[in-house]
Coordinates of C-alpha atoms in Angstrom, one line a residue:
M19 CA 9.4 14.3 20.1
A20 CA 13.0 13.2 18.9
E21 CA 12.9 12.7 14.7
A22 CA 14.2 10.2 13.2
S23 CA 16.6 10.1 10.6
T24 CA 19.5 8.7 8.6
D25 CA 21.2 7.9 12.2
H26 CA 17.8 5.5 13.0
E27 CA 18.0 3.6 9.8
R28 CA 18.9 1.0 8.1
P29 CA 20.2 -0.2 4.2
L30 CA 18.7 -3.9 4.1
F31 CA 18.9 -7.2 1.5
L32 CA 16.1 -9.4 2.1
D33 CA 16.0 -13.3 0.4
A34 CA 13.2 -13.5 -0.8
G35 CA 12.4 -17.0 -3.1
Q36 CA 15.0 -15.5 -6.7
D37 CA 15.2 -12.8 -6.3
R38 CA 16.6 -10.3 -2.9
L39 CA 14.8 -7.0 -2.0
F40 CA 16.3 -4.1 -1.1
A41 CA 14.6 -2.8 2.0
V42 CA 15.5 -0.2 4.1
L43 CA 14.6 0.1 8.3
T44 CA 13.7 2.9 9.9
E45 CA 13.7 2.0 13.5
P46 CA 11.8 3.7 16.3
V47 CA 13.2 6.4 17.6
A48 CA 10.7 6.2 21.4
E49 CA 9.7 3.6 22.7
P50 CA 8.4 0.3 20.6
D51 CA 4.6 0.1 21.0
G52 CA 4.7 -3.2 18.5
T53 CA 3.7 -1.3 15.6
G54 CA 5.4 -1.6 11.6
V55 CA 4.0 0.0 8.9
I56 CA 5.6 -1.4 5.1
F57 CA 5.6 0.6 2.6
V58 CA 5.2 -1.1 -1.1
Q59 CA 5.4 1.0 -3.3
G60 CA 3.6 1.5 -7.0
A61 CA 5.6 -0.7 -9.8
G62 CA 9.3 0.8 -10.7
I63 CA 8.8 3.2 -8.1
A64 CA 12.0 3.1 -5.9
A65 CA 11.5 3.1 -1.3
F66 CA 11.7 6.6 -1.3
G67 CA 8.7 6.5 -3.0
N68 CA 6.6 9.2 -4.7
A69 CA 7.8 12.2 -3.7
R70 CA 10.0 10.9 -0.9
L71 CA 6.3 10.6 1.0
S72 CA 7.4 7.7 1.8
T73 CA 10.7 8.4 3.2
A74 CA 9.2 11.1 4.8
L75 CA 5.8 9.5 6.6
A76 CA 8.4 6.5 7.8
R77 CA 10.7 8.5 9.5
E78 CA 7.5 10.6 10.8
L79 CA 6.3 6.9 12.6
A80 CA 9.5 6.1 13.6
A81 CA 9.6 9.2 16.1
T82 CA 5.8 8.0 17.5
G83 CA 7.2 4.3 18.8
H84 CA 7.0 2.6 15.5
H85 CA 8.7 0.2 12.6
A86 CA 8.7 1.3 9.4
L87 CA 9.9 -0.5 6.6
R88 CA 10.4 0.3 2.9
I89 CA 11.1 -1.5 0.1
D90 CA 12.3 -1.9 -2.9
Q91 CA 10.0 -4.7 -6.0
Q92 CA 10.8 -6.9 -7.8
G93 CA 13.3 -5.0 -11.2
A94 CA 13.1 -1.6 -8.9
G95 CA 15.6 0.5 -7.1
E96 CA 18.4 -1.8 -6.2
S97 CA 15.7 -5.4 -6.1
T98 CA 16.4 -8.1 -8.3
V99 CA 14.0 -9.6 -10.6
S100 CA 13.4 -13.2 -12.0
A101 CA 10.5 -12.4 -13.0
A102 CA 8.8 -9.2 -15.8
F103 CA 5.9 -6.8 -15.1
D104 CA 3.2 -8.7 -15.6
F105 CA -0.2 -6.4 -14.1
D106 CA -2.6 -9.8 -14.2
S107 CA 0.0 -11.5 -11.4
P108 CA 0.7 -8.5 -8.4
Q109 CA 3.5 -8.8 -7.1
A110 CA 3.5 -10.3 -3.4
L111 CA 5.8 -11.5 -2.6
A112 CA 7.7 -7.8 -1.5
A113 CA 4.8 -7.5 1.3
E114 CA 5.6 -10.8 2.4
T115 CA 9.2 -10.9 2.7
A116 CA 9.1 -7.1 4.2
A117 CA 6.1 -8.4 6.6
A118 CA 8.1 -11.4 7.2
C119 CA 11.8 -8.9 8.4
L120 CA 9.4 -7.6 11.0
R121 CA 8.1 -10.2 12.5
E122 CA 11.8 -11.1 13.0
R123 CA 12.3 -8.1 15.5
G124 CA 9.5 -8.7 17.8
V125 CA 6.7 -6.4 16.2
S126 CA 3.1 -7.7 16.7
R127 CA 1.3 -5.7 14.4
I128 CA 1.8 -4.9 10.8
V129 CA 0.0 -2.7 8.8
L130 CA 0.8 -2.7 4.9
V131 CA 0.6 1.4 2.9
A132 CA 0.7 0.5 -0.7
E133 CA 0.7 2.4 -3.7
C134 CA -0.3 2.4 -7.0
F135 CA 0.4 -1.1 -8.2
G136 CA 2.0 -1.5 -5.0
A137 CA -1.7 -2.2 -3.5
R138 CA -2.7 -5.2 -6.7
G139 CA 0.2 -7.0 -4.6
A140 CA -0.5 -6.2 -1.0
L141 CA -4.0 -7.8 -1.4
A142 CA -2.7 -10.4 -3.1
A143 CA 0.0 -11.8 -0.3
V144 CA -3.3 -10.8 2.6
N145 CA -4.4 -13.2 0.0
R146 CA -2.4 -15.5 0.2
G147 CA -2.2 -15.8 4.0
L148 CA -0.9 -12.9 5.2
Q149 CA -1.7 -11.6 8.6
V150 CA -2.3 -7.8 8.8
D151 CA -3.4 -5.6 11.5
G152 CA -4.7 -2.6 8.8
L153 CA -3.9 -2.4 4.8
V154 CA -4.4 1.2 3.1
L155 CA -4.7 1.1 -0.5
L156 CA -3.4 3.8 -2.5
F157 CA -5.0 4.5 -5.8
P158 CA -5.2 0.8 -6.6
P159 CA -5.6 0.3 -10.1
L160 CA -8.2 -1.5 -11.2
T161 CA -7.0 -1.9 -15.3
A162 CA -4.3 -1.6 -18.1
A163 CA -6.5 -1.3 -20.7
T164 CA -7.1 2.2 -23.1
E165 CA -10.8 3.5 -23.3
A166 CA -10.9 1.0 -27.2
E167 CA -9.9 -1.5 -25.5
T168 CA -13.1 -2.3 -23.1
D169 CA -13.1 -6.7 -23.3
R170 CA -9.1 -6.7 -21.4
E171 CA -11.0 -3.3 -19.1
A172 CA -14.3 -5.7 -17.8
R173 CA -12.1 -8.6 -17.6
E174 CA -9.0 -7.1 -15.5
T175 CA -11.8 -4.7 -13.7
A176 CA -13.4 -8.8 -12.7
A177 CA -9.9 -9.8 -11.9
F178 CA -9.0 -6.4 -9.6
L179 CA -12.9 -7.2 -7.9
A180 CA -12.3 -10.8 -6.9
E181 CA -8.2 -10.1 -5.5
L182 CA -9.8 -7.4 -3.3
A183 CA -13.7 -9.0 -2.3
P184 CA -11.7 -12.3 0.4
A185 CA -10.3 -8.9 2.6
V186 CA -13.5 -7.3 2.0
E187 CA -15.5 -9.8 3.5
A188 CA -13.6 -11.4 5.7
G189 CA -13.4 -8.2 7.3
V190 CA -9.3 -7.0 6.2
P191 CA -9.3 -3.6 7.9
M192 CA -9.0 -1.3 5.2
F193 CA -9.0 2.0 3.4
V194 CA -9.1 2.5 -0.2
V195 CA -7.8 6.1 -1.0
Y196 CA -8.5 8.0 -4.3
G197 CA -8.3 11.7 -5.4
E198 CA -11.2 12.8 -7.5
Q199 CA -9.8 13.1 -10.6
D200 CA -8.4 10.3 -10.3
L201 CA -9.2 8.1 -13.7
D202 CA -9.3 5.1 -11.5
W203 CA -11.8 7.1 -9.0
P204 CA -15.4 6.5 -11.2
R205 CA -13.5 2.5 -11.5
F206 CA -13.3 1.6 -8.8
D207 CA -17.5 3.2 -8.0
T208 CA -19.1 1.5 -10.3
A209 CA -17.5 -1.8 -10.3
M210 CA -18.2 -2.0 -5.8
T211 CA -21.1 -0.8 -7.0
G212 CA -22.2 -3.9 -9.1
R213 CA -20.4 -6.2 -6.7
F214 CA -21.6 -5.0 -2.9
G215 CA -24.6 -2.4 -3.4
P216 CA -25.2 1.7 -4.3
G217 CA -24.3 1.2 0.1
Y218 CA -20.7 -0.2 0.0
R219 CA -18.3 3.0 1.7
S220 CA -21.3 3.2 4.3
E221 CA -22.8 -0.7 4.8
L222 CA -19.1 -2.5 4.7
P223 CA -17.8 -1.9 8.1
A224 CA -14.0 -2.9 7.4
L225 CA -14.1 -0.9 4.7
S226 CA -13.1 2.9 4.7
V227 CA -13.4 4.6 1.5
R228 CA -11.9 8.3 1.2
V229 CA -12.3 10.6 -2.1
E230 CA -9.7 13.3 -2.2
P231 CA -10.0 16.6 -4.3
G232 CA -8.1 16.4 -7.4
K233 CA -5.7 14.0 -8.6
L234 CA -3.4 12.0 -5.7
H235 CA -2.0 9.5 -8.4
G236 CA 1.2 9.3 -8.8
I237 CA 1.4 12.6 -5.5
A238 CA 2.4 15.3 -7.9
S239 CA 1.6 17.9 -6.6
A240 CA 2.0 19.4 -2.8
A241 CA -1.7 19.1 -2.0
A242 CA -1.8 15.6 -3.2
R243 CA 0.7 14.7 -0.9
A244 CA -0.4 16.2 2.0
A245 CA -3.4 15.2 1.4
V246 CA -2.0 11.4 1.2
R247 CA 0.6 11.9 3.8
A248 CA -3.6 12.4 6.3
Q249 CA -5.0 9.3 4.7
V250 CA -2.1 7.3 5.8
L251 CA -1.8 8.6 9.0
A252 CA -5.3 8.3 10.2
A253 CA -6.1 5.1 8.6
I254 CA -3.1 4.1 11.3
T255 CA -4.4 5.9 14.1
E256 CA -7.8 4.1 13.2
F257 CA -5.5 0.9 13.2
R258 CA -5.0 1.4 16.2
K259 CA -8.2 2.0 17.8
G260 CA -9.5 -2.0 16.4

């Protein structure tokens, strides 16, 4: 199998409202299969991704015929910023702009792989009408509240469920990935149980919740990197079956 490298990559600046967003497009090495995978990073993380995992995955996917696009969110990396970061207002623009870029290149199937706060932005884009064939949410945060800020935690958790529920109920194919030691995993489990019932992990057919040992958030270890890589590739394989 041929390997993708910098020889198969192009830097792009994409117009997005008042901003210009920087992205790296990794073009397929094998025969294109019509699938484009977009990597949306967490707040302040540039397009190469934590532990350079997005870079490695983009090249791995390009070797099997996928287009892959890694994009800097507003105010991250080389992208400009017209609005300050706000936990209560997830940024949908990066996912929307990246999807439009791939559609212009003939991609017919879109998968979003979105990490941390980028997962909130990806959900916002889907709720605003972005059509996707799969959504991978890597350890999405429910709240930025401290333990003492119980009212804030309740409000922000409710806002997260208001973002997630429409996509779940619409049957958008979705993987949600956490580590057992990620702070937001028990919050997510509790919130989902309260909204959909204790059997939500088996009763919502389009939703697959994957929980790995240890901590995944931040991808700060070799074990976390390997686990996230495996889950992303498994998700894309499942989405292609659908």
